[in-house]
Coordinates of C-alpha atoms in Angstrom, one line a residue:
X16 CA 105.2 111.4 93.0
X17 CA 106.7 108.3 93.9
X18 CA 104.9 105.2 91.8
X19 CA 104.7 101.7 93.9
X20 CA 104.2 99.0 90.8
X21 CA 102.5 95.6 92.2
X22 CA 103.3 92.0 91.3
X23 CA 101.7 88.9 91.7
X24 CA 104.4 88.0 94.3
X25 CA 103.7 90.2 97.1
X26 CA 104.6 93.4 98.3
X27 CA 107.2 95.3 100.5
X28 CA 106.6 97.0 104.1
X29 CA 108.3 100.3 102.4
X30 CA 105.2 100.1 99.7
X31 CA 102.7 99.6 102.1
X32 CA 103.9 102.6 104.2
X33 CA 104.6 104.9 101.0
X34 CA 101.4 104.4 99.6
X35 CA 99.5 104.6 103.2
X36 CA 101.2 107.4 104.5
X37 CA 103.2 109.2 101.8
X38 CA 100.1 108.9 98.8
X39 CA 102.4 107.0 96.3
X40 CA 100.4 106.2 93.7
X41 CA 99.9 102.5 92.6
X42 CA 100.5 100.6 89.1
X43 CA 99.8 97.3 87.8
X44 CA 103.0 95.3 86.3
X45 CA 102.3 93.0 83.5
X46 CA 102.9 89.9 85.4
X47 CA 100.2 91.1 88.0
X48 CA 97.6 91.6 84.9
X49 CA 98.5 88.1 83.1
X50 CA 97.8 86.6 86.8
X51 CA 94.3 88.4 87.1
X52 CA 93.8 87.1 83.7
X53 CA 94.4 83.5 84.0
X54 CA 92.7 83.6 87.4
X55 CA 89.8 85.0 86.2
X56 CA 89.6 82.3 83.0
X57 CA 89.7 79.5 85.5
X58 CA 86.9 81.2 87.5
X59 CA 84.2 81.7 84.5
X60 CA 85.0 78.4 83.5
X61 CA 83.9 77.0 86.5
X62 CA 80.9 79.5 87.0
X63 CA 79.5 78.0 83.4
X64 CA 79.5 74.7 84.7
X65 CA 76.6 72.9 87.2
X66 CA 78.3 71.9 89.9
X67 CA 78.1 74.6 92.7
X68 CA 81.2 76.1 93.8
X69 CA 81.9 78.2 96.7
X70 CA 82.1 81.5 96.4
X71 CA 81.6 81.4 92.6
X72 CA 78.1 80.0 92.7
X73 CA 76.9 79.5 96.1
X74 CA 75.9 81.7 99.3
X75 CA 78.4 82.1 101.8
X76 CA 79.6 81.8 105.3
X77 CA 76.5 79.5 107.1
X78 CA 74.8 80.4 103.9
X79 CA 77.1 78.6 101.6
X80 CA 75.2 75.3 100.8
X81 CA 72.3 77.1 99.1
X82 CA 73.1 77.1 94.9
X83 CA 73.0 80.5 93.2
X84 CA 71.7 80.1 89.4
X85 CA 73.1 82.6 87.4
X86 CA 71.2 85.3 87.1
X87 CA 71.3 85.9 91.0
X88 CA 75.0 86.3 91.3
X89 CA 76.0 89.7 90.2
X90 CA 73.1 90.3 92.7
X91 CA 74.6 88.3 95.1
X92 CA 78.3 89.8 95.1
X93 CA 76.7 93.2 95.7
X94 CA 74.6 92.1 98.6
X95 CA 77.8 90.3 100.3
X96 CA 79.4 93.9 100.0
X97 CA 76.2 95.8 101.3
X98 CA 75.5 93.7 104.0
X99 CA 78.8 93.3 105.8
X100 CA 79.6 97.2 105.5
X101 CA 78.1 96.8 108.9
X102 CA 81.1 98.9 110.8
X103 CA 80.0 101.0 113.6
X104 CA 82.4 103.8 115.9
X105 CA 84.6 106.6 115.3
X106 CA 85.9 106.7 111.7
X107 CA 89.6 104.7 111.1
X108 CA 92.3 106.5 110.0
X109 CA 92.9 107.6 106.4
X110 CA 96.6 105.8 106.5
X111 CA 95.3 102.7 108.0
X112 CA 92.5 102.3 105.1
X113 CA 94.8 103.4 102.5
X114 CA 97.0 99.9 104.0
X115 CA 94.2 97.9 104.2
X116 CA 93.0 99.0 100.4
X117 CA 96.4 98.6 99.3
X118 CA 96.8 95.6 100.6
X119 CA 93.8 94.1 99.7
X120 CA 94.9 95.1 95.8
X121 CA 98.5 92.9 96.7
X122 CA 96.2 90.1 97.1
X123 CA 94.0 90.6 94.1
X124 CA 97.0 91.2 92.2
X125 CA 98.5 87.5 93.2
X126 CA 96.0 85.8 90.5
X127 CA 94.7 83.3 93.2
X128 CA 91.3 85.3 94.0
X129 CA 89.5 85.5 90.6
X130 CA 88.7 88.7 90.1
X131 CA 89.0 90.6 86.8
X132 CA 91.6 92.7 86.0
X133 CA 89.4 95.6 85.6
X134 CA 88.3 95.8 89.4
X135 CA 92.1 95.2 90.6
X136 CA 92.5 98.8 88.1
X137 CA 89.4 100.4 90.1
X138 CA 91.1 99.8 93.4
X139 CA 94.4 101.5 92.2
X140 CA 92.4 104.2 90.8
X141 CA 90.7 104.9 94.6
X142 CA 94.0 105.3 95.7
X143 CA 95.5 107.4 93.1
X144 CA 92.8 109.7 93.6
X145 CA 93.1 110.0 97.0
X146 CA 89.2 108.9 98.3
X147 CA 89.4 107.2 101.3
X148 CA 86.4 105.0 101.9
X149 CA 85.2 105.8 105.7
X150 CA 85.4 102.4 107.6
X151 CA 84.4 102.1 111.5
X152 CA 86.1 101.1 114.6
X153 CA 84.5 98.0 115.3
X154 CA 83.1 95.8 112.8
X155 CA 86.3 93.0 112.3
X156 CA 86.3 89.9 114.5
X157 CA 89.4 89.2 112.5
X158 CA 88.0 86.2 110.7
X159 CA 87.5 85.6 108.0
X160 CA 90.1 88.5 107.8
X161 CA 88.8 91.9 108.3
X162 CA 85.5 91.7 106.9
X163 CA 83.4 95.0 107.9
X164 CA 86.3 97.4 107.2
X165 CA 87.2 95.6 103.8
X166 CA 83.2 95.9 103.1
X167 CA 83.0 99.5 103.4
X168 CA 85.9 99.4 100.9
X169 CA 84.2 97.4 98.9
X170 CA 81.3 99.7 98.9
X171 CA 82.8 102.8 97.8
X172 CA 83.9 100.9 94.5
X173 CA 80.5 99.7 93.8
X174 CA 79.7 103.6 94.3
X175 CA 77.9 103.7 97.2
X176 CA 77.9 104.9 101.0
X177 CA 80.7 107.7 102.2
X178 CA 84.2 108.1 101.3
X179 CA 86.5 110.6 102.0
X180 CA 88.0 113.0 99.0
X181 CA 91.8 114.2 98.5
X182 CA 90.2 117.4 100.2
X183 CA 89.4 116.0 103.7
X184 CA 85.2 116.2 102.4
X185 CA 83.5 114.0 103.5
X186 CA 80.8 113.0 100.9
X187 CA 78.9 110.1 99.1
X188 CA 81.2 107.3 97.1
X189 CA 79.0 108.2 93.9
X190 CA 79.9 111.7 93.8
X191 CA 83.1 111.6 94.2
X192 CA 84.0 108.4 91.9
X193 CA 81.8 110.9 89.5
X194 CA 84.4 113.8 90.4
X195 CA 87.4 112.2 89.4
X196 CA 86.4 110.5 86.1
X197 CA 85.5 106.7 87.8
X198 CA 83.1 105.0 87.5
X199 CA 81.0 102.2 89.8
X200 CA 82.4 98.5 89.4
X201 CA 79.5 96.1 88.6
X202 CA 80.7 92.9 90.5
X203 CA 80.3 89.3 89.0
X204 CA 81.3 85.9 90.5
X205 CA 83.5 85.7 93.3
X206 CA 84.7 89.2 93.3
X207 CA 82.5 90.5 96.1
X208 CA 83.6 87.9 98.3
X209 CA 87.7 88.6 96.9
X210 CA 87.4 92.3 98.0
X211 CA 86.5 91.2 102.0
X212 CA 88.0 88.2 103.0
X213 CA 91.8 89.0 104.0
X214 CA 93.7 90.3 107.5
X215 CA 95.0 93.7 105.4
X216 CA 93.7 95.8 108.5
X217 CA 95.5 94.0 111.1
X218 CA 98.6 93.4 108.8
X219 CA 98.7 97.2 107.8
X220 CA 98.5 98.6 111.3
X221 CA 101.1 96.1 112.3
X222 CA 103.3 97.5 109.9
X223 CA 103.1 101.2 110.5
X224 CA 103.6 100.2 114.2
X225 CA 106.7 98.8 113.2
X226 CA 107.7 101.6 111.7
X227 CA 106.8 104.0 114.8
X228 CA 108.8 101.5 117.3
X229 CA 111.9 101.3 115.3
X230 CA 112.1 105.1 115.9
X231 CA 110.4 104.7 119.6
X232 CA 112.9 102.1 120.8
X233 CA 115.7 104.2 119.6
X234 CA 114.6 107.2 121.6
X235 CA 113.9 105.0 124.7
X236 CA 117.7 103.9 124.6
X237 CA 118.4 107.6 124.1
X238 CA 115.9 109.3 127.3
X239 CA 117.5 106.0 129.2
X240 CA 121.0 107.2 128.5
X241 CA 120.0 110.9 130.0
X242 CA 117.9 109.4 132.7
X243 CA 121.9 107.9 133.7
X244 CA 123.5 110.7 132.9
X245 CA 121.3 112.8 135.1
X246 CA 121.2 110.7 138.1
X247 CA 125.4 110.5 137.8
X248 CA 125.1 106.7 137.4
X249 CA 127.4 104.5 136.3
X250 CA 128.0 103.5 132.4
X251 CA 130.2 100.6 133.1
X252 CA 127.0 98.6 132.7
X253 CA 127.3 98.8 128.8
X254 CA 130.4 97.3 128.3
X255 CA 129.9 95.5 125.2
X256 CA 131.9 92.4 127.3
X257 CA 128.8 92.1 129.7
X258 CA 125.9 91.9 127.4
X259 CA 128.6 89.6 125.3
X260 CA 128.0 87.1 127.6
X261 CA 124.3 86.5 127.3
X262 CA 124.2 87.1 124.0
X263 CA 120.7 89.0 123.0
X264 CA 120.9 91.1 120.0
X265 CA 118.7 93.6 121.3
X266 CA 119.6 94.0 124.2
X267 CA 123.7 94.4 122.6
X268 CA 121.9 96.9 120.3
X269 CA 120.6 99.4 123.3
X270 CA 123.6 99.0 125.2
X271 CA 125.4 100.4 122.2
X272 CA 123.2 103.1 121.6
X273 CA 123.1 104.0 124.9
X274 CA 127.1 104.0 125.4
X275 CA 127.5 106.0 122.3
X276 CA 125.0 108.7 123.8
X277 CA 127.0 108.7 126.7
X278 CA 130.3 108.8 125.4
X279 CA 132.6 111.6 126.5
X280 CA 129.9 112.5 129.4
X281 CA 131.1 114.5 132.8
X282 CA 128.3 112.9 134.7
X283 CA 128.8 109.4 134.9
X284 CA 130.1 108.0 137.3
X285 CA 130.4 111.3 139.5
X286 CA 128.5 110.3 143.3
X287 CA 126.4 112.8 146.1
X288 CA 129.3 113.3 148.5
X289 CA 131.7 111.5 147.2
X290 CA 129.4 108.3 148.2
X291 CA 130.4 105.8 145.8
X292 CA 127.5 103.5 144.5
X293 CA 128.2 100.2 144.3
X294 CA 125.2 99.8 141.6
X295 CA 122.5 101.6 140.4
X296 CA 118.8 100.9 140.5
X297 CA 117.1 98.4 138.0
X298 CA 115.3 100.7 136.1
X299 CA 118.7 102.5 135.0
X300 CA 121.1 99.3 135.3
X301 CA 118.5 97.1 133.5
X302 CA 117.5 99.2 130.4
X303 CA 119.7 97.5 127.8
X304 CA 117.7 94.3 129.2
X305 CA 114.5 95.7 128.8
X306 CA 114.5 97.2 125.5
X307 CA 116.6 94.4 124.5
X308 CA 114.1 91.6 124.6
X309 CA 111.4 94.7 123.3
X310 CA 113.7 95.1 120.2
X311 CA 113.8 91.0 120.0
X312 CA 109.9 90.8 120.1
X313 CA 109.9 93.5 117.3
X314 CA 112.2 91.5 115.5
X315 CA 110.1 88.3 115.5
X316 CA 106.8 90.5 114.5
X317 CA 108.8 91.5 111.4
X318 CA 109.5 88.4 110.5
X319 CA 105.4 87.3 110.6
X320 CA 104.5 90.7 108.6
X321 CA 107.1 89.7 106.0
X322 CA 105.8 86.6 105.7
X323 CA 101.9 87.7 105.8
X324 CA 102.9 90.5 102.5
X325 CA 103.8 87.3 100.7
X326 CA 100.6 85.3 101.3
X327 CA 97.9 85.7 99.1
X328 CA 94.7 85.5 102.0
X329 CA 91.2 84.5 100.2
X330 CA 89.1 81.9 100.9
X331 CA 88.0 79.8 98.1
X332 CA 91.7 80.4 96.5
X333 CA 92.1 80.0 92.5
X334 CA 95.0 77.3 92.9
X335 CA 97.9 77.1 89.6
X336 CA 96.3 73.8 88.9
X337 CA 93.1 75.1 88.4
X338 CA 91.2 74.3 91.6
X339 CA 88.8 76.5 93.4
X340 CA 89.6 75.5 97.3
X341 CA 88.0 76.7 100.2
X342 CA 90.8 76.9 103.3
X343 CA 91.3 78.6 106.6
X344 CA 94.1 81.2 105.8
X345 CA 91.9 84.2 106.1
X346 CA 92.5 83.5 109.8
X347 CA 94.2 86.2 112.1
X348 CA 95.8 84.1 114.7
X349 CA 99.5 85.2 112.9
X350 CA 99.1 88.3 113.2
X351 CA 97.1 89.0 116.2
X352 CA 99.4 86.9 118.0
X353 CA 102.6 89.6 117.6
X354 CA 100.3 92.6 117.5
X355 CA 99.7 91.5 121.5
X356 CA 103.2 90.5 122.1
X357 CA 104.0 93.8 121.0
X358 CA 101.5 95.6 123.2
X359 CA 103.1 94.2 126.5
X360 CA 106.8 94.8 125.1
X361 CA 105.4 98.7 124.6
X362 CA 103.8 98.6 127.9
X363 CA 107.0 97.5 130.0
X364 CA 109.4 99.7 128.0
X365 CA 107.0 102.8 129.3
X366 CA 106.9 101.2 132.7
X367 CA 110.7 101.2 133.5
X368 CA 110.5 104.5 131.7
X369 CA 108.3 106.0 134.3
X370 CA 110.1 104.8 137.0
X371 CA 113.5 106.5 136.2
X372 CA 111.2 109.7 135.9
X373 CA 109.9 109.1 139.3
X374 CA 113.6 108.4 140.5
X375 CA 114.8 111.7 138.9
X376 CA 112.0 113.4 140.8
X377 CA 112.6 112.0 143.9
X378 CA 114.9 113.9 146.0
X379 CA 115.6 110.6 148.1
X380 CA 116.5 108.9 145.0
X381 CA 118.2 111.6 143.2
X382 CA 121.2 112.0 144.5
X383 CA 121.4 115.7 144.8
X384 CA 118.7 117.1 142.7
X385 CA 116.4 119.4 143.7
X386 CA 112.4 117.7 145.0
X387 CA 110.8 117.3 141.9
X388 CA 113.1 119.4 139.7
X389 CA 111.6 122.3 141.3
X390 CA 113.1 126.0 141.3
X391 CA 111.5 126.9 145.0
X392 CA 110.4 124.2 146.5
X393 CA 106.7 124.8 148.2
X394 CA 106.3 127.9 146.0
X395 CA 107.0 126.1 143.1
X396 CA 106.2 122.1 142.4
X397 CA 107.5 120.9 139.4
X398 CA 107.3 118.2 137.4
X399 CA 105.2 116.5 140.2
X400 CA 101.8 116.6 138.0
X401 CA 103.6 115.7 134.5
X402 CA 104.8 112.0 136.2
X403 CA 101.1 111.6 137.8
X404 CA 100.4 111.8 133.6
X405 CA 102.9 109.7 133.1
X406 CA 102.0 107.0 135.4
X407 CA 98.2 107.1 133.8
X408 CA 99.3 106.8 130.8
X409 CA 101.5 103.9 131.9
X410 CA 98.6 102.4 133.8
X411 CA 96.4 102.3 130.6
X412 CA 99.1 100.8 129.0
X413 CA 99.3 97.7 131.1
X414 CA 95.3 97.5 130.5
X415 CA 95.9 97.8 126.5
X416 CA 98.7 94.8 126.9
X417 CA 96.0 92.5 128.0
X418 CA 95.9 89.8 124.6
X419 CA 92.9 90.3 122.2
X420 CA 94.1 87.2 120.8
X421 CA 93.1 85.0 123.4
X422 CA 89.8 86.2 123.1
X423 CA 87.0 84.6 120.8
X424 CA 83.6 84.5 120.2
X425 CA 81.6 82.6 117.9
X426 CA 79.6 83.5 114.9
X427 CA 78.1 82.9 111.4
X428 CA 75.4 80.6 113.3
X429 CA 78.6 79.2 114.8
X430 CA 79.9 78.6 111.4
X431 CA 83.0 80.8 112.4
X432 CA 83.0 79.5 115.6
X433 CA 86.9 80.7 116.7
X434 CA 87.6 84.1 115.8
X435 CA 91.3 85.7 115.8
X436 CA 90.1 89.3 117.5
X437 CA 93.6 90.5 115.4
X438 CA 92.0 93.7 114.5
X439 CA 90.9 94.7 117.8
X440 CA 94.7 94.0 119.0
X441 CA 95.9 96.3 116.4
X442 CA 93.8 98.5 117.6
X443 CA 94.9 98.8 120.8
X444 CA 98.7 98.7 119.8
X445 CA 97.7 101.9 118.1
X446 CA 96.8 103.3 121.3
X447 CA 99.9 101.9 122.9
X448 CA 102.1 103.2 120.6
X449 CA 101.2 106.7 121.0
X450 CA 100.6 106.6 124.6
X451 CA 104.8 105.0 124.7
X452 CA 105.5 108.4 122.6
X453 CA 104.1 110.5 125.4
X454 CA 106.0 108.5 128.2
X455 CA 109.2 109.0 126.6
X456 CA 108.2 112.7 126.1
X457 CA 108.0 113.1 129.6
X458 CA 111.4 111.2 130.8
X459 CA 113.1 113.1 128.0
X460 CA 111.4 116.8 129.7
X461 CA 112.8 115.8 133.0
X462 CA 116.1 114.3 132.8
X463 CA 117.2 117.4 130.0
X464 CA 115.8 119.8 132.8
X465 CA 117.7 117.3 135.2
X466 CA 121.0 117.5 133.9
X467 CA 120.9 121.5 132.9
X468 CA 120.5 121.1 136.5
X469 CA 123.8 119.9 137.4
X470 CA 126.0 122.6 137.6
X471 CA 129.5 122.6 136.9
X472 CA 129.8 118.7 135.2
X473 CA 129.5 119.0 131.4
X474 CA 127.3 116.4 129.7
X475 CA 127.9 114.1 126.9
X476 CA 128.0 116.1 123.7
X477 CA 125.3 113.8 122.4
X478 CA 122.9 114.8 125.6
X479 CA 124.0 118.5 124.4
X480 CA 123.0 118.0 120.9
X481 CA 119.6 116.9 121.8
X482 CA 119.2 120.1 125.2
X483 CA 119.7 122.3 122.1
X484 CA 117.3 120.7 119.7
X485 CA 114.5 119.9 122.0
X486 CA 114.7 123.7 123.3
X487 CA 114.4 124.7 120.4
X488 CA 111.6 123.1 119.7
X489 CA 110.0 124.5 122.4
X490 CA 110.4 122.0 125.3
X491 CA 111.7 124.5 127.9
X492 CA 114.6 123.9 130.4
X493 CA 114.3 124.6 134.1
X494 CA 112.4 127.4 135.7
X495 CA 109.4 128.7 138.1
X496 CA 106.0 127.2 137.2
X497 CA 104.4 127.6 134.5
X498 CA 101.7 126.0 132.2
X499 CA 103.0 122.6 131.9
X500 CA 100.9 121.0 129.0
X501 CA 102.1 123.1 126.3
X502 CA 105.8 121.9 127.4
X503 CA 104.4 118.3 127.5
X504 CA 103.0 118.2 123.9
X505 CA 106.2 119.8 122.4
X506 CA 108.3 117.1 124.1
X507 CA 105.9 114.4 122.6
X508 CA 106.4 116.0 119.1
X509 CA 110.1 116.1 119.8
X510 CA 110.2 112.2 120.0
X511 CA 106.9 111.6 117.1
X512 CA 108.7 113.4 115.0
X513 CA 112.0 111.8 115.2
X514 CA 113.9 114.6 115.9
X515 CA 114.9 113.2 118.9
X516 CA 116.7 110.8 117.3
X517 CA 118.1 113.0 114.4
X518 CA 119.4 115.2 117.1
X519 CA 121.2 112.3 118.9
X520 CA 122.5 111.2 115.4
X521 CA 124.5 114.3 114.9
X522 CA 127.3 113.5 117.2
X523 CA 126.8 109.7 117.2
X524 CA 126.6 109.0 113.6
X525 CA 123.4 106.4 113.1
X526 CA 121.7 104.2 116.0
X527 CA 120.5 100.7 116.3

């Protein structure tokens, strides 16, 4: 199995997604260890001394001006952990808490949080043997960082509450640390406090839904380039010469993609009755545009994320010089920020999808095709009921691109007084991410049954390469009735899965 070996300098977003999805296990370097080391030296030295220090020898939060002697403080570090494991909801997903553990462990491993080596080694070893602490839905005001979910963490290294094994069980942190060898971290000065204080929720979620849109925006130029093909528009519009001249790399990028889908098609350019078209409607023409500045948004998100794996988030910070400073990077506003942005990109890509589907179903609007791709009309209707899902799932869309980030509400006796709400955008983006994948599904079902529908003009072998696949996949061509929803979820698999775009591939060699 693939090993992912941490530094003290940060990580990649192929680690992150290796060890959250894929299980890669997790190793220490020796410049990670001499950094928890020397961190750790500073940090005892200043715990022996009398002068209170936050986080090493004092409360926390609105509690942080009270002075902890010493014999309170391993006492204290376990009571931080137990008392903010205070998540409520459905369980998170096991690949977003393997992210936010293994991100959390990035940060340890920086040698600006204190801890000692030994609990950086009991993280890695949650993660190589595959127990997944159970953290809640809601719990994270995304300041300071993601505190609830990175306490229930926290709480299956101490050994207790629920964690999940490599099994799928369900069962509590103490048994199954006793199961696989481990054994409970006793926590000393400042390491409760390092385990919670850090955006790796909101920063791991962000990254596997960059991941997902790469693929999604691909297969949105790709359903786009049918959705033409299938209403016999024009392809003129993707001359590389007109999106030259306002020059978007995005938007340059889905032109291309969609051109080399298209190239070599039958359909273009064809017209009902030999009506010529002077232009086509704005939900075809405008595509490129569309997912250009989508692509563009997703560009500048990757650029925070890349920066966010290089920070080191804690608050106090161990400093090279030997300070222990208190600061306000634990704050979200980075990340929430894009994590919104992205949720109304998301949401107007699946709009203008939704409305080519509408156009393909509209006989008005079709230019020859049968009333909602229907074999017998009155007996038969359709895809009628698949865009009605189609526009809900739009419709809930434009309510998840609605910023969390602009959001805040006060708290730790107004201590924390403006919050970052970054966890509950990435939240939502999950939703919206998903909720895209089933509105692409849906154009892609209709404009394959659309242009199977066009008799005697041959398709682009691109558009034939992916008719083949998705039939074989089981999304079904055209036809009487018949029990839609299983069609539906195999066309949403289709594009999940990539094979969507592994099927365009095969003729146009690799897309933007």
């Amino acid at each position: 199995m693939h090993t992912v070996v941490l530094g003290a300098s940060g990580t990649t977003a192929v680690d992150v997604l290796a060890v959250a999805r894929d299980g890669a296990r997790v190793r220490l370097s020796e410049e990670a260890e001499s950094a928890l080391t020397a961190a750790r030296d500073i940090v005892e030295a200043l715990a022996a001394r009398p002068e209170p220090v936050y986080g090493v020898s004092t409360g926390f939060g609105a509690l942080a001006t009270r002075h902890i002697g010493p014999h309170l403080r391993a006492r204290l570090q376990r009571n931080i952990v137990r008392s903010h494991a205070a998540g409520l909801g459905p369980r998170v997903e096991r690949e977003v808490v393997r992210a936010l553990m293994f991100l959390r462990l990035k940060t340890l491993c920086s040698g600006h949080t204190g801890v000692r080596p030994e609990v950086a080694h009991a993280l890695a070893d949650l993660l190589n043997a595959g127990i997944t602490p159970v953290v809640h839905e809601y719990g994270s005001l995304g300041c300071s960082g993601d505190l609830a979910p990175l306490s229930h963490c926290a709480l299956t290294l101490i050994g207790e509450g629920d964690a999940e094994g490599p099994d799928g069980t369900v069962r509590p942190a103490a048994d199954l640390l006793d199961a696989h060898g481990l054994h409970p971290v006793e926590l000393r000065e400042k390491e409760g406090l390092a385990l919670l204080n850090g955006t790796d929720g909101m920063l791991g979620m962000l990254l596997m839904a960059l991941a997902d849109l790469d693929r999604l925006y691909t297969s949105a130029d790709i359903t786009a380039a049918l959705t033409l093909e299938a209403l016999l528009g024009s392809d003129q519009v993707l001359a590389p010469a007109l999106h030259a001249i306002r020059p978007h790399p995005g938007q340059a990028a889905a032109a291309a993609n969609m051109l080399a889908v298209l190239r070599g098609s039958g359909l273009t350019g064809h017209h009902q009755d030999e009506a010529p078209r002077v232009q086509d409607a704005y939900s075809v023409r405008c595509a490129p545009q569309v997912a250009g500045a989508g692509r563009d948004t997703l560009a500048h998100a990757r650029l925070v994320a890349e920066r966010e794996l290089a920070a080191a988030v804690d608050n106090p910070v161990v400093l090279p010089d030997g300070r222990v400073a208190s600061n306000g990077n634990f704050h979200g506003a980075p990340v929430g920020y894009v994590l919104d942005f992205l949720a109304v990109a998301v949401a107007d890509l699946a709009s203008i999808a939704e409305r080519r589907t509408d156009r393909l179903l509209d006989k008005n609007r079709s230019h020859g095709l049968p009333a909602f791709l229907a074999e017998d009309l009155g007996v038969d209707s359709g895809l009628m009921i698949a865009q009605y899902t189609q526009a809900a799932l739009v419709s809930e869309l434009k309510r998840l691109a609605v910023p969390a980030s602009v959001d805040s509400i006060p708290s730790s006796a107004m201590q924390e007084d403006h919050v970052s709400m970054g966890w509950s955008a990435a939240r939502k983006l999950r939703t919206a991410v998903a909720h895209l994948t089933r509105v692409l599904g849906i154009e892609l079902y209709a404009a394959t049954r659309a242009i199977e529908l066009r008799a005697g003009l041959t398709p682009a072998e691109a558009s034939r390469a992916v008719i083949a696949a998705a039939r074989g996949a089981g999304v079904d061509g055209p036809g009487p009735d018949r029990f839609l929803a299983p069609d539906l979820a195999a066309a949403d698999a289709f594009v999940r899965d990539g094979h969507l775009v592994s099927a365009a591939e095969s003729v146009t060699g690799p897309l933007a």
